[in-house]
Coordinates of C-alpha atoms in Angstrom, one line a residue:
M1 CA -72.7 28.8 -132.5
L2 CA -75.1 31.7 -131.7
I3 CA -75.4 34.8 -133.8
L4 CA -76.4 37.9 -132.0
I5 CA -78.5 40.7 -133.2
L6 CA -77.1 44.2 -133.3
T7 CA -79.6 46.3 -131.4
G8 CA -79.4 49.3 -129.2
F9 CA -77.1 52.3 -129.5
H10 CA -74.2 50.5 -131.2
C11 CA -73.5 53.4 -133.6
H12 CA -71.0 56.1 -134.2
A13 CA -71.8 59.7 -133.4
R14 CA -72.3 60.5 -137.1
E15 CA -74.5 57.5 -138.0
L16 CA -78.2 58.1 -138.4
Q17 CA -80.5 57.2 -135.6
H18 CA -83.6 55.0 -136.4
L19 CA -86.8 56.3 -134.8
R20 CA -89.8 53.9 -134.9
V21 CA -93.3 55.0 -133.8
K22 CA -96.5 53.1 -133.5
V23 CA -99.5 55.3 -134.3
C24 CA -102.7 55.2 -132.4
Q25 CA -105.8 53.4 -133.5
D26 CA -107.6 56.6 -134.7
F27 CA -104.6 57.8 -136.7
S28 CA -106.4 57.5 -140.0
L29 CA -108.8 60.3 -139.0
T30 CA -108.0 63.4 -141.0
E31 CA -107.7 65.6 -137.9
R32 CA -105.2 63.2 -136.2
S33 CA -103.1 62.6 -139.2
G34 CA -102.9 66.4 -139.7
E35 CA -101.5 66.9 -136.2
F36 CA -98.9 64.2 -136.9
E37 CA -97.8 65.9 -140.2
K38 CA -97.6 69.2 -138.4
I39 CA -95.1 67.9 -135.8
C40 CA -93.1 66.1 -138.5
K41 CA -92.9 69.3 -140.6
H42 CA -91.7 71.3 -137.5
Y43 CA -88.8 68.9 -137.1
N44 CA -88.3 68.4 -140.9
V45 CA -88.6 64.6 -140.5
D46 CA -90.2 62.2 -143.0
F47 CA -91.7 58.9 -141.6
K48 CA -92.2 55.9 -143.8
I49 CA -94.3 52.8 -143.1
C50 CA -92.1 49.9 -141.8
H51 CA -94.2 47.2 -143.3
S52 CA -97.2 47.0 -145.6
F53 CA -99.5 44.0 -145.2
P54 CA -102.7 44.0 -147.2
E55 CA -105.0 43.3 -144.3
A56 CA -106.8 46.3 -142.6
N57 CA -106.4 46.7 -138.8
C58 CA -103.0 45.0 -139.0
E59 CA -101.0 46.0 -135.9
I60 CA -97.7 45.9 -137.7
N61 CA -99.0 48.4 -140.3
K62 CA -99.2 51.0 -137.5
W63 CA -95.4 51.2 -137.3
F64 CA -93.5 54.0 -139.1
I65 CA -89.8 54.7 -139.2
A66 CA -87.6 57.8 -139.8
E67 CA -83.9 58.5 -139.9
I68 CA -82.8 61.2 -137.5
E69 CA -79.3 62.8 -137.3
H70 CA -79.2 63.2 -133.5
A71 CA -80.6 61.0 -130.7
D72 CA -81.8 64.0 -128.6
I73 CA -83.9 65.3 -131.5
A74 CA -85.4 61.8 -131.9
H75 CA -86.3 61.8 -128.3
R76 CA -88.0 65.2 -128.7
I77 CA -90.0 64.1 -131.7
G78 CA -91.1 60.9 -129.9
G79 CA -92.0 62.9 -126.8
D80 CA -94.1 65.4 -128.8
L81 CA -96.0 62.8 -130.7
Y82 CA -96.7 60.8 -127.5
S83 CA -97.8 63.9 -125.5
H84 CA -100.3 64.7 -128.3
K85 CA -101.6 61.1 -128.0
L86 CA -100.7 60.4 -131.7
I87 CA -98.6 57.4 -131.0
E88 CA -98.7 54.4 -128.6
C89 CA -95.0 54.1 -128.2
A90 CA -91.6 55.1 -129.7
E91 CA -88.3 53.2 -130.1
L92 CA -84.9 54.5 -130.9
N93 CA -82.5 52.0 -132.4
G94 CA -84.6 49.2 -130.9
Y95 CA -85.0 50.6 -127.4
T96 CA -88.4 51.8 -126.2
F97 CA -88.3 55.3 -124.7
Q98 CA -92.0 56.4 -124.9
G99 CA -95.1 54.3 -124.2
A100 CA -95.8 51.2 -122.2
F101 CA -93.2 48.5 -121.8
R102 CA -95.5 45.6 -122.4
N103 CA -93.2 42.6 -122.2
K104 CA -94.9 39.3 -121.3
V105 CA -93.0 36.1 -120.7
N106 CA -93.5 33.3 -123.1
Q107 CA -96.3 31.2 -121.6
C108 CA -98.2 29.7 -124.5
L109 CA -99.2 30.6 -128.0
S110 CA -102.4 32.5 -128.2
H111 CA -105.4 30.4 -129.3
N112 CA -106.4 32.7 -132.1
S113 CA -103.7 31.4 -134.5
Q114 CA -105.0 30.3 -137.9
S115 CA -103.6 28.4 -140.8
P116 CA -105.3 29.5 -144.0
R117 CA -102.8 27.5 -146.2
S118 CA -103.4 24.1 -144.5
G119 CA -106.1 22.9 -146.8
N120 CA -103.9 23.4 -150.0
R121 CA -100.5 22.5 -148.5
K122 CA -98.3 20.4 -150.8
V123 CA -95.0 21.2 -149.2
V124 CA -94.0 22.3 -145.8
K125 CA -92.1 25.5 -146.1
V126 CA -89.4 26.3 -143.5
A127 CA -87.9 29.7 -143.8
I128 CA -84.4 30.0 -142.4
V129 CA -83.4 33.5 -141.5
D130 CA -79.6 33.5 -141.3
D131 CA -76.3 34.7 -142.8
G132 CA -76.2 32.8 -146.1
F133 CA -76.6 29.4 -147.7
R134 CA -74.5 27.2 -149.9
L135 CA -77.5 26.2 -152.1
T136 CA -75.4 23.8 -154.2
H137 CA -74.6 21.5 -151.2
D138 CA -75.8 18.0 -151.7
A139 CA -77.7 18.0 -148.4
I140 CA -79.6 21.2 -149.3
K141 CA -79.9 21.4 -153.1
P142 CA -82.8 18.9 -153.5
F143 CA -84.9 20.7 -150.9
I144 CA -84.9 24.4 -151.9
Y145 CA -88.3 25.9 -152.3
T146 CA -89.1 27.3 -155.7
N147 CA -91.5 30.3 -156.0
K148 CA -93.4 29.3 -159.1
K149 CA -95.2 32.6 -159.3
E150 CA -91.9 34.2 -160.4
I151 CA -90.4 33.9 -163.9
K152 CA -86.7 33.4 -163.6
G153 CA -84.4 36.2 -164.9
N154 CA -87.1 38.5 -166.4
R155 CA -86.3 41.2 -163.7
I156 CA -90.0 41.7 -163.0
D157 CA -91.8 41.2 -159.7
D158 CA -94.3 38.7 -161.2
D159 CA -96.1 37.9 -158.0
G160 CA -96.3 41.5 -156.8
N161 CA -94.7 40.8 -153.4
G162 CA -92.2 43.6 -153.7
F163 CA -89.2 41.3 -154.4
V164 CA -88.0 40.9 -158.0
D165 CA -87.1 37.3 -159.1
D166 CA -87.2 35.8 -155.6
I167 CA -87.2 32.3 -157.0
H168 CA -85.2 30.7 -154.2
G169 CA -85.5 33.1 -151.3
W170 CA -84.1 36.6 -150.8
D171 CA -81.2 38.6 -149.5
V172 CA -82.9 41.3 -147.4
S173 CA -79.6 43.0 -146.6
D174 CA -78.3 43.4 -150.2
H175 CA -81.8 43.6 -151.8
D176 CA -81.2 40.8 -154.3
N177 CA -82.0 37.1 -154.9
N178 CA -78.5 35.9 -154.2
V179 CA -78.5 34.1 -150.8
N180 CA -75.2 32.4 -151.3
P181 CA -72.3 33.3 -149.0
P182 CA -69.7 35.6 -150.7
A183 CA -67.0 33.3 -152.0
S184 CA -64.2 35.3 -150.4
R185 CA -65.8 35.2 -146.9
L186 CA -66.8 31.6 -146.3
K187 CA -65.2 31.7 -142.8
D188 CA -67.8 34.4 -141.8
F189 CA -70.9 33.2 -143.7
Y190 CA -71.2 29.6 -142.7
H191 CA -74.0 29.4 -140.1
G192 CA -77.1 29.3 -142.4
T193 CA -75.6 26.4 -144.4
H194 CA -75.2 24.4 -141.2
I195 CA -78.7 25.0 -140.0
A196 CA -80.4 24.4 -143.4
S197 CA -78.8 20.9 -143.7
I198 CA -80.0 19.9 -140.2
I199 CA -83.6 20.8 -141.1
T200 CA -83.6 19.1 -144.5
S201 CA -82.2 15.9 -142.9
F202 CA -85.7 15.4 -141.5
N203 CA -87.0 14.6 -145.0
T204 CA -85.3 11.1 -144.6
F205 CA -86.2 10.8 -140.9
S206 CA -89.6 9.5 -141.9
D207 CA -87.9 6.1 -142.6
S208 CA -87.9 5.7 -138.8
V209 CA -91.8 5.9 -138.6
N210 CA -93.2 2.4 -139.0
H211 CA -95.8 1.8 -141.8
S212 CA -96.4 5.4 -142.5
K213 CA -95.2 8.1 -144.9
P214 CA -95.6 11.9 -144.8
Q215 CA -98.1 13.6 -147.1
C216 CA -95.8 16.5 -147.9
R217 CA -92.1 17.0 -148.2
I218 CA -90.0 19.6 -146.4
E219 CA -88.5 22.5 -148.4
I220 CA -86.5 25.5 -147.2
I221 CA -86.9 29.2 -148.0
P222 CA -83.4 30.7 -147.5
V223 CA -83.5 34.2 -146.2
K224 CA -80.1 35.9 -146.0
C225 CA -79.9 38.8 -143.6
L226 CA -76.3 39.7 -143.6
S227 CA -74.8 41.9 -146.2
D228 CA -71.9 40.7 -148.3
E229 CA -70.0 43.9 -147.3
A230 CA -70.9 43.6 -143.5
T231 CA -67.9 44.4 -141.3
S232 CA -69.2 42.1 -138.5
T233 CA -71.4 39.0 -138.4
Y234 CA -74.2 40.6 -136.4
L235 CA -77.6 39.9 -138.1
K236 CA -78.9 43.4 -137.8
D237 CA -81.5 42.8 -140.6
C238 CA -82.9 39.6 -139.1
Y239 CA -86.4 41.1 -138.5
K240 CA -86.5 42.2 -142.1
G241 CA -85.8 38.6 -142.9
I242 CA -88.8 37.5 -140.8
E243 CA -91.0 40.0 -142.6
Y244 CA -90.0 38.5 -145.9
A245 CA -90.6 34.9 -144.6
I246 CA -94.1 36.0 -143.6
K247 CA -94.8 37.4 -147.0
A248 CA -93.3 34.3 -148.7
G249 CA -95.9 32.1 -147.0
A250 CA -93.6 30.2 -144.7
D251 CA -95.2 27.6 -142.4
I252 CA -92.3 27.6 -139.9
I253 CA -89.6 30.3 -139.4
N254 CA -86.3 29.1 -138.0
C255 CA -84.3 31.7 -136.0
S256 CA -81.1 30.1 -134.7
W257 CA -80.0 33.4 -133.2
G258 CA -81.0 36.0 -130.6
G259 CA -80.1 39.0 -128.6
G260 CA -81.1 42.5 -127.8
T261 CA -83.9 43.6 -125.5
F262 CA -87.7 43.7 -125.6
S263 CA -89.1 45.7 -128.5
Q264 CA -92.9 46.3 -129.0
Y265 CA -92.2 46.6 -132.7
E266 CA -90.5 43.2 -132.9
R267 CA -93.2 41.7 -130.7
D268 CA -95.9 43.0 -133.1
L269 CA -94.1 41.4 -136.0
M270 CA -93.9 38.0 -134.2
D271 CA -97.6 38.3 -133.4
E272 CA -98.4 39.0 -137.1
A273 CA -96.6 35.8 -138.0
Q274 CA -98.6 33.9 -135.4
K275 CA -101.9 35.3 -136.7
R276 CA -101.1 33.9 -140.1
G277 CA -100.6 30.4 -138.7
I278 CA -96.8 30.5 -138.8
L279 CA -94.7 28.9 -136.1
I280 CA -91.5 30.8 -135.2
I281 CA -88.8 28.8 -133.4
A282 CA -85.8 30.6 -131.8
S283 CA -82.8 30.1 -129.7
A284 CA -83.0 30.5 -125.9
G285 CA -79.3 31.7 -126.0
N286 CA -75.8 30.6 -125.3
F287 CA -75.0 32.6 -122.2
Y288 CA -74.9 29.9 -119.6
S289 CA -77.6 31.6 -117.6
E290 CA -81.3 32.1 -116.8
L291 CA -81.6 35.0 -119.1
S292 CA -84.5 36.0 -121.3
Q293 CA -83.4 36.4 -124.9
F294 CA -85.3 37.8 -127.8
P295 CA -87.1 36.9 -130.0
A296 CA -87.3 33.6 -128.1
S297 CA -89.0 35.1 -125.1
Y298 CA -91.9 36.7 -127.0
H299 CA -95.1 34.9 -126.2
S300 CA -95.7 34.0 -129.9
V301 CA -92.3 32.4 -130.3
V302 CA -91.2 28.9 -129.3
S303 CA -88.0 29.1 -127.2
V304 CA -85.5 26.2 -127.5
A305 CA -82.7 25.3 -125.1
A306 CA -79.9 22.9 -125.9
L307 CA -79.0 19.5 -124.5
S308 CA -75.9 17.3 -124.4
R309 CA -76.0 13.9 -125.9
D310 CA -76.9 12.4 -122.5
N311 CA -80.0 14.8 -122.3
T312 CA -78.4 16.9 -119.6
K313 CA -78.5 20.7 -120.3
L314 CA -75.7 21.7 -122.6
P315 CA -73.4 23.9 -120.4
V316 CA -73.6 27.0 -122.7
S317 CA -77.4 26.9 -123.1
N318 CA -79.7 29.4 -121.4
Y319 CA -82.6 28.0 -119.4
G320 CA -85.6 29.4 -117.5
R321 CA -89.4 29.6 -117.4
T322 CA -89.6 31.1 -120.9
V323 CA -88.1 28.0 -122.5
D324 CA -90.7 25.8 -124.3
L325 CA -88.7 22.9 -125.6
A326 CA -85.2 21.5 -125.5
D327 CA -83.2 19.3 -128.0
V328 CA -79.8 18.0 -128.6
G329 CA -77.3 20.7 -129.4
E330 CA -74.0 18.8 -129.2
N331 CA -71.7 17.4 -131.9
E332 CA -74.4 17.5 -134.7
L333 CA -73.3 16.6 -138.2
A334 CA -74.0 19.5 -140.6
A335 CA -73.2 20.7 -144.1
S336 CA -70.0 22.6 -144.5
V337 CA -69.8 25.8 -146.5
Y338 CA -66.4 24.8 -147.9
G339 CA -67.7 22.2 -150.4
D340 CA -70.8 20.6 -151.9
D341 CA -70.0 17.2 -150.3
K342 CA -68.2 18.3 -147.2
D343 CA -69.6 18.1 -143.7
T344 CA -68.7 19.4 -140.3
V345 CA -69.7 19.0 -136.6
I346 CA -71.3 21.8 -134.7
S347 CA -72.8 22.5 -131.2
G348 CA -75.0 25.1 -129.5
T349 CA -78.6 26.2 -129.2
S350 CA -78.6 26.9 -133.0
V351 CA -78.5 23.1 -133.5
A352 CA -81.3 22.5 -131.0
V353 CA -83.5 25.1 -132.8
A354 CA -82.9 23.5 -136.1
R355 CA -83.7 20.1 -134.8
V356 CA -87.0 21.3 -133.3
S357 CA -87.8 23.1 -136.6
G358 CA -87.1 19.9 -138.4
K359 CA -89.4 17.9 -136.1
A360 CA -92.2 20.4 -136.3
A361 CA -91.9 20.4 -140.1
L362 CA -92.0 16.6 -140.2
L363 CA -95.1 16.5 -138.0
L364 CA -96.7 19.0 -140.3
A365 CA -95.7 16.9 -143.3
Y366 CA -97.6 14.0 -141.8
Y367 CA -100.6 16.1 -140.7
P368 CA -100.9 19.0 -143.1
L369 CA -104.1 20.3 -141.5
L370 CA -102.5 21.2 -138.2
N371 CA -102.1 24.9 -137.3
S372 CA -99.2 26.4 -135.4
E373 CA -100.8 26.0 -132.0
Q374 CA -101.5 22.4 -132.6
L375 CA -98.0 21.8 -133.7
L376 CA -96.6 23.1 -130.5
M377 CA -99.3 21.3 -128.5
Y378 CA -98.4 17.9 -129.8
L379 CA -94.7 18.5 -129.6
Q380 CA -95.1 19.4 -125.9
I381 CA -97.6 16.7 -125.0
Y382 CA -95.5 13.9 -126.2
A383 CA -92.1 15.4 -125.3
N384 CA -89.8 13.4 -123.0
P385 CA -89.4 15.2 -119.6
L386 CA -85.9 16.2 -118.6
E387 CA -86.2 16.8 -114.9
G388 CA -84.9 13.4 -113.9
V389 CA -81.4 14.1 -115.2
N390 CA -81.5 17.9 -114.8
K391 CA -82.5 18.4 -111.2
V392 CA -80.7 21.8 -111.0
Y393 CA -82.8 23.0 -113.9
T394 CA -86.1 21.5 -112.8
G395 CA -89.0 23.2 -114.7
K396 CA -86.5 25.4 -116.7
L397 CA -86.1 23.3 -119.8
G398 CA -89.7 23.6 -121.1
A399 CA -91.8 20.5 -121.7
G400 CA -88.7 18.5 -122.5
M401 CA -87.3 17.0 -125.8
P402 CA -89.8 16.4 -128.6
D403 CA -90.1 12.7 -129.4
I404 CA -91.3 13.0 -133.0
I405 CA -91.8 9.3 -133.7
R406 CA -94.0 8.9 -130.6
T407 CA -95.9 12.1 -131.5
I408 CA -96.7 10.9 -135.0
Q409 CA -97.7 7.4 -133.9
S410 CA -99.8 8.7 -131.0
I411 CA -101.8 11.1 -133.2
S412 CA -102.3 8.3 -135.7
S413 CA -103.6 5.9 -133.0
K414 CA -105.7 8.7 -131.5
E415 CA -104.2 8.1 -128.1
E416 CA -105.8 10.1 -125.3
K417 CA -103.2 11.1 -122.8
K418 CA -104.3 11.5 -119.2
L419 CA -101.1 11.6 -117.2
F420 CA -98.8 14.6 -117.9
S421 CA -95.3 14.5 -116.4
N422 CA -93.9 17.5 -118.3
A423 CA -93.2 20.8 -116.6
K424 CA -95.4 22.7 -119.0
G425 CA -97.7 22.0 -121.9
Y426 CA -101.3 21.4 -123.1
I427 CA -104.0 19.2 -121.7
N428 CA -106.4 18.2 -124.5
G429 CA -109.4 17.3 -122.4
K430 CA -112.8 16.0 -123.3
F431 CA -116.2 16.0 -121.6
N432 CA -118.2 12.7 -121.5
K433 CA -121.9 12.5 -121.2
K434 CA -121.8 9.3 -119.2
S435 CA -119.1 9.7 -116.6
S436 CA -116.4 12.0 -115.2
V437 CA -113.0 12.1 -116.9
F438 CA -109.8 12.7 -115.0
Y439 CA -106.4 14.2 -116.0
M440 CA -103.4 14.3 -113.8
V441 CA -100.5 16.7 -114.0
K442 CA -97.5 15.3 -112.1
P443 CA -94.1 16.6 -113.2
E444 CA -91.0 15.4 -111.4
G445 CA -89.5 17.8 -108.9
K446 CA -90.5 20.4 -106.3
Y447 CA -92.3 23.6 -107.2
K448 CA -94.0 26.6 -105.8
G449 CA -97.1 25.4 -107.6
I450 CA -98.7 25.0 -111.0
V451 CA -100.5 27.6 -113.1
I452 CA -103.3 26.5 -115.4
K453 CA -105.1 28.5 -118.1
K454 CA -108.1 27.8 -120.3
V455 CA -107.1 28.0 -124.0
S456 CA -110.4 27.1 -125.7
S457 CA -112.5 30.2 -126.4
Q458 CA -115.8 28.6 -127.5
M459 CA -118.9 28.6 -125.3
Y460 CA -120.0 25.5 -123.4
S461 CA -123.3 24.4 -121.8
K462 CA -123.9 25.4 -118.2
S463 CA -123.4 21.7 -117.2
C464 CA -119.8 21.9 -118.2
E465 CA -117.7 22.4 -115.0
I466 CA -114.1 21.8 -114.1
I467 CA -112.9 20.6 -110.6
I468 CA -109.2 21.3 -109.9
S469 CA -107.5 19.7 -106.8
D470 CA -104.1 18.7 -105.6
S471 CA -103.1 15.2 -104.7
S472 CA -103.8 15.6 -101.0
N473 CA -107.1 17.4 -101.6
K474 CA -106.0 20.3 -99.4
Y475 CA -106.8 22.5 -102.4
T476 CA -110.1 21.9 -104.3
E477 CA -112.0 24.4 -106.5
K478 CA -114.9 24.0 -108.9
F479 CA -115.3 26.3 -111.9
S480 CA -117.9 26.8 -114.6
V481 CA -116.0 26.5 -117.9
N482 CA -117.6 29.6 -119.3
D483 CA -116.5 31.6 -116.2
F484 CA -113.1 30.1 -115.8
P485 CA -110.6 32.8 -114.6
D486 CA -107.7 34.0 -116.7
S487 CA -105.5 31.7 -114.7
V488 CA -105.6 29.4 -111.6
F489 CA -102.6 28.8 -109.3
V490 CA -102.5 25.5 -107.4
P491 CA -99.9 25.6 -104.6
A492 CA -98.8 22.0 -105.1
N493 CA -96.3 19.9 -107.0
S494 CA -99.2 18.1 -108.8
L495 CA -102.8 18.6 -109.6
R496 CA -105.9 16.7 -110.9
L497 CA -108.4 18.0 -113.4
E498 CA -111.9 16.4 -113.2
F499 CA -114.3 16.9 -116.1
P500 CA -117.6 15.9 -114.6
A501 CA -120.2 14.2 -116.8
A502 CA -121.9 16.9 -119.0
K503 CA -124.7 17.2 -121.5
E504 CA -122.3 17.3 -124.4
N505 CA -119.2 15.5 -125.7
K506 CA -116.9 18.4 -126.2
D507 CA -113.1 19.1 -126.2
L508 CA -111.6 21.6 -123.8
L509 CA -108.0 22.7 -124.1
F510 CA -105.9 23.9 -121.1
Y511 CA -102.3 25.1 -120.8
Y512 CA -100.3 24.6 -117.6
S513 CA -96.8 25.5 -116.4
V514 CA -94.9 25.0 -113.2
E515 CA -93.8 27.9 -111.0
T516 CA -90.2 27.1 -110.2
V517 CA -88.3 27.5 -107.0
D518 CA -85.1 29.5 -106.5
S519 CA -82.5 26.9 -107.5
S520 CA -79.8 28.8 -105.5
K521 CA -81.6 27.6 -102.4
L522 CA -82.4 24.1 -103.7
Y523 CA -79.6 22.4 -101.7
C524 CA -78.5 24.9 -99.1
S525 CA -79.5 28.3 -97.9
S526 CA -78.8 31.0 -95.3
E527 CA -76.7 29.8 -92.2
R528 CA -76.8 26.5 -90.3
I529 CA -75.4 26.1 -86.8
L530 CA -73.4 22.9 -86.0
N531 CA -72.8 22.4 -82.3
L532 CA -72.1 18.7 -81.9
P533 CA -68.6 17.7 -80.9
F534 CA -68.1 16.1 -84.3
G535 CA -70.1 15.6 -87.5
T536 CA -70.3 15.8 -91.3
F537 CA -71.9 18.3 -93.7
S538 CA -71.8 19.0 -97.4
D539 CA -73.1 21.4 -100.1
G540 CA -76.2 19.3 -100.1
S541 CA -76.3 18.4 -103.8
G542 CA -75.8 14.6 -103.2
D543 CA -75.1 12.8 -106.5
Q544 CA -76.1 16.0 -108.5
N545 CA -74.0 19.0 -109.3
Y546 CA -74.5 22.0 -107.0
C547 CA -76.5 25.0 -108.2
G548 CA -75.5 28.4 -109.3
G549 CA -75.9 31.5 -107.2
Q550 CA -75.4 29.6 -103.9
D551 CA -74.5 31.6 -100.8
C552 CA -74.5 29.2 -97.8
K553 CA -72.8 29.3 -94.4
W554 CA -72.2 26.8 -91.7
L555 CA -71.2 28.0 -88.2
I556 CA -69.4 25.3 -86.2
S557 CA -69.5 26.0 -82.4
A558 CA -67.6 24.0 -79.8
K559 CA -67.1 24.3 -76.0
E560 CA -65.2 27.2 -74.7
G561 CA -61.5 26.6 -74.8
S562 CA -61.8 24.1 -77.7
R563 CA -60.4 24.3 -81.2
I564 CA -62.1 23.0 -84.4
R565 CA -60.4 20.9 -87.1
I566 CA -62.0 20.4 -90.5
A567 CA -61.1 18.0 -93.4
F568 CA -62.7 17.4 -96.9
P569 CA -62.8 13.8 -98.0
E570 CA -64.6 14.9 -101.2
F571 CA -64.0 18.2 -103.0
N572 CA -64.7 19.3 -106.6
T573 CA -65.7 22.9 -107.5
E574 CA -65.2 25.1 -110.5
A575 CA -61.6 26.2 -110.2
H576 CA -60.9 29.8 -109.2
I577 CA -64.7 30.6 -109.3
D578 CA -66.8 28.6 -106.9
K579 CA -65.0 28.8 -103.5
V580 CA -65.2 27.5 -99.9
Y581 CA -64.0 30.1 -97.4
I582 CA -63.1 29.1 -93.9
F583 CA -63.0 31.9 -91.2
D584 CA -61.3 31.7 -87.8
G585 CA -64.4 32.9 -85.9
D586 CA -68.1 33.3 -86.1
G587 CA -68.4 35.8 -89.0
T588 CA -66.9 36.9 -92.3
Q589 CA -65.1 39.7 -90.4
A590 CA -62.8 37.1 -88.8
R591 CA -59.5 36.1 -90.3
I592 CA -59.6 33.8 -93.3
I593 CA -57.7 30.6 -92.7
G594 CA -58.6 28.8 -95.9
V595 CA -59.9 29.4 -99.4
F596 CA -60.4 26.2 -101.5
S597 CA -61.5 25.8 -105.1
G598 CA -61.0 23.3 -107.9
P599 CA -60.8 19.5 -108.0
L600 CA -57.8 19.0 -105.6
M601 CA -58.4 17.8 -102.1
P602 CA -57.8 20.6 -99.5
P603 CA -55.5 20.2 -96.5
E604 CA -56.9 20.0 -93.0
V605 CA -57.6 23.3 -91.3
S606 CA -57.8 24.1 -87.6
S607 CA -59.2 27.2 -85.8
T608 CA -57.5 29.0 -83.0
G609 CA -60.7 29.3 -81.1
N610 CA -64.0 27.5 -80.5
K611 CA -65.8 28.9 -83.5
M612 CA -65.4 28.3 -87.3
L613 CA -67.4 29.7 -90.2
V614 CA -67.6 27.8 -93.5
W615 CA -68.9 29.9 -96.5
F616 CA -69.7 28.4 -99.9
V617 CA -70.2 30.8 -102.8
T618 CA -70.9 29.9 -106.5
D619 CA -71.5 31.8 -109.7
N620 CA -74.2 31.1 -112.3
V621 CA -72.1 29.4 -115.0
N622 CA -70.3 26.1 -114.5
H623 CA -71.1 23.7 -111.6
A624 CA -69.3 20.6 -110.3
S625 CA -70.1 17.7 -108.0
G626 CA -69.4 19.7 -104.8
W627 CA -67.9 18.7 -101.5
K628 CA -68.2 16.9 -98.2
A629 CA -66.6 18.0 -94.9
E630 CA -65.9 16.3 -91.6
Y631 CA -65.2 18.3 -88.4
V632 CA -64.2 17.6 -84.9
A633 CA -63.9 19.7 -81.7
I634 CA -60.5 19.3 -80.1
E635 CA -60.7 19.9 -76.3
P636 CA -57.6 21.3 -74.5

């Protein structure tokens, strides 16, 4: 189940428009703020700050919001403020219409994340931003976080965080502390209960780790972001929920939802969470496609795809280069909203996100000093690659599926990994004073190449150099660590990093990711000419399913005066969607003499002349095992 966010112009003509603007850096100067107020007075509009965090120079504090009656007036206000260089950008109902569109794909978490709470952490707090929570359920009740700074029932904001009596989370839509689903609408408010129980189940998962116990326990902060009176189940207040989770001091924020388009405002909010050492984990989406979904595709968010029980990609799950990790999202046992001891079974990327959040929380429970970047680093380093059983999605399911037991045990044993078979992830290298140290990146599959970036920001001695080469040594480059470029592209399927002997023993962190090929051309592409008197050909996928977006042609040409007969000993495509067309001639302008689709074996087809064109076309959703054809030229 995937819950979408209501963004964009989904409003009736009389509903108020929401105009957000991000003021420029020098806005606090009296002269600049005076110009801003003058324009606001001209349009009779009142802006209020979107968020208020105590830190100075906080990017998210630069955002202001106003309610405007008409969209055209909002555009004029944004245009005037931007032309006077008072704002960096403006967004109307979540869509940017002034300022730079600065979307960057999710490559790796920035290396400036901090974790100020790590030294005093007694529990791992996972905030779940969702539709509601049955807090009395047996699988959830023992693991609900209690805000001890609040005095229950005194109707006073004891901790001064702006939320009165937020003992066990907060409802950001109804502005109260009741996060339970409305009793009369359980069929609509069930998702958060499912997700919470999956995450809390990892409190008992530690029994699988030999001779070791976690130092903390996992607790959830329930954040409800759907009003009891909502007419639909769209989580339009989900980013308000993230703001609350940040202020509540969450270590991890679970977002088993997504939708909408890029928003600079939302990206700044995600970045604010990252700066505070919070790991945000979100759904890659349930749209069957290579589609960027937000917030998962923001660079400071971990994007999760879903797998079937056999580790193949779950058919509904999105995929692509923005995905960081994948996990099982099929037939997962979860708490039911209909009773404190009742369970249900659910599927989708929501499940996969919850499982990754639970694994990240368990890792943090074992190693409370880790920051958000280190959490992702270890989850990716020791993840199980998925390319072997997902050849169609090679390089598009992130680093693979986190193996939490192996991760915990490898950190405990201080294992130094030197061979990396994941499609993306971190290389935690180390210089040695005595000899060179080598690290190999060798993911399964074929790629355009591998991009590698230096993450460490500290300075190194001049003797510290890095040599990058491919396996054939056709590509070899040497770099001073201090002058390492923003990124290096190696046009190969594998690479080797050499850390030559240096004057200091020092760690050096890199991040790498593969550049994927166009999967629509993985098995067949363009047009092939077959001019033998007989032969066989196929969609090219072998024992794998064929790819999406295929557009392939085979032109069979025989002697003048001959005819061509074709048969299909193997045939299985998505019925009514993925089709094999047969034309009685050398192009698609010729008469169609056969259109085949589905699992049934097609009949033999014969041309009237000496040429026949076979055309295979697929969509980007469901794919089957494909087909094999045999042809023969029949002479007169």
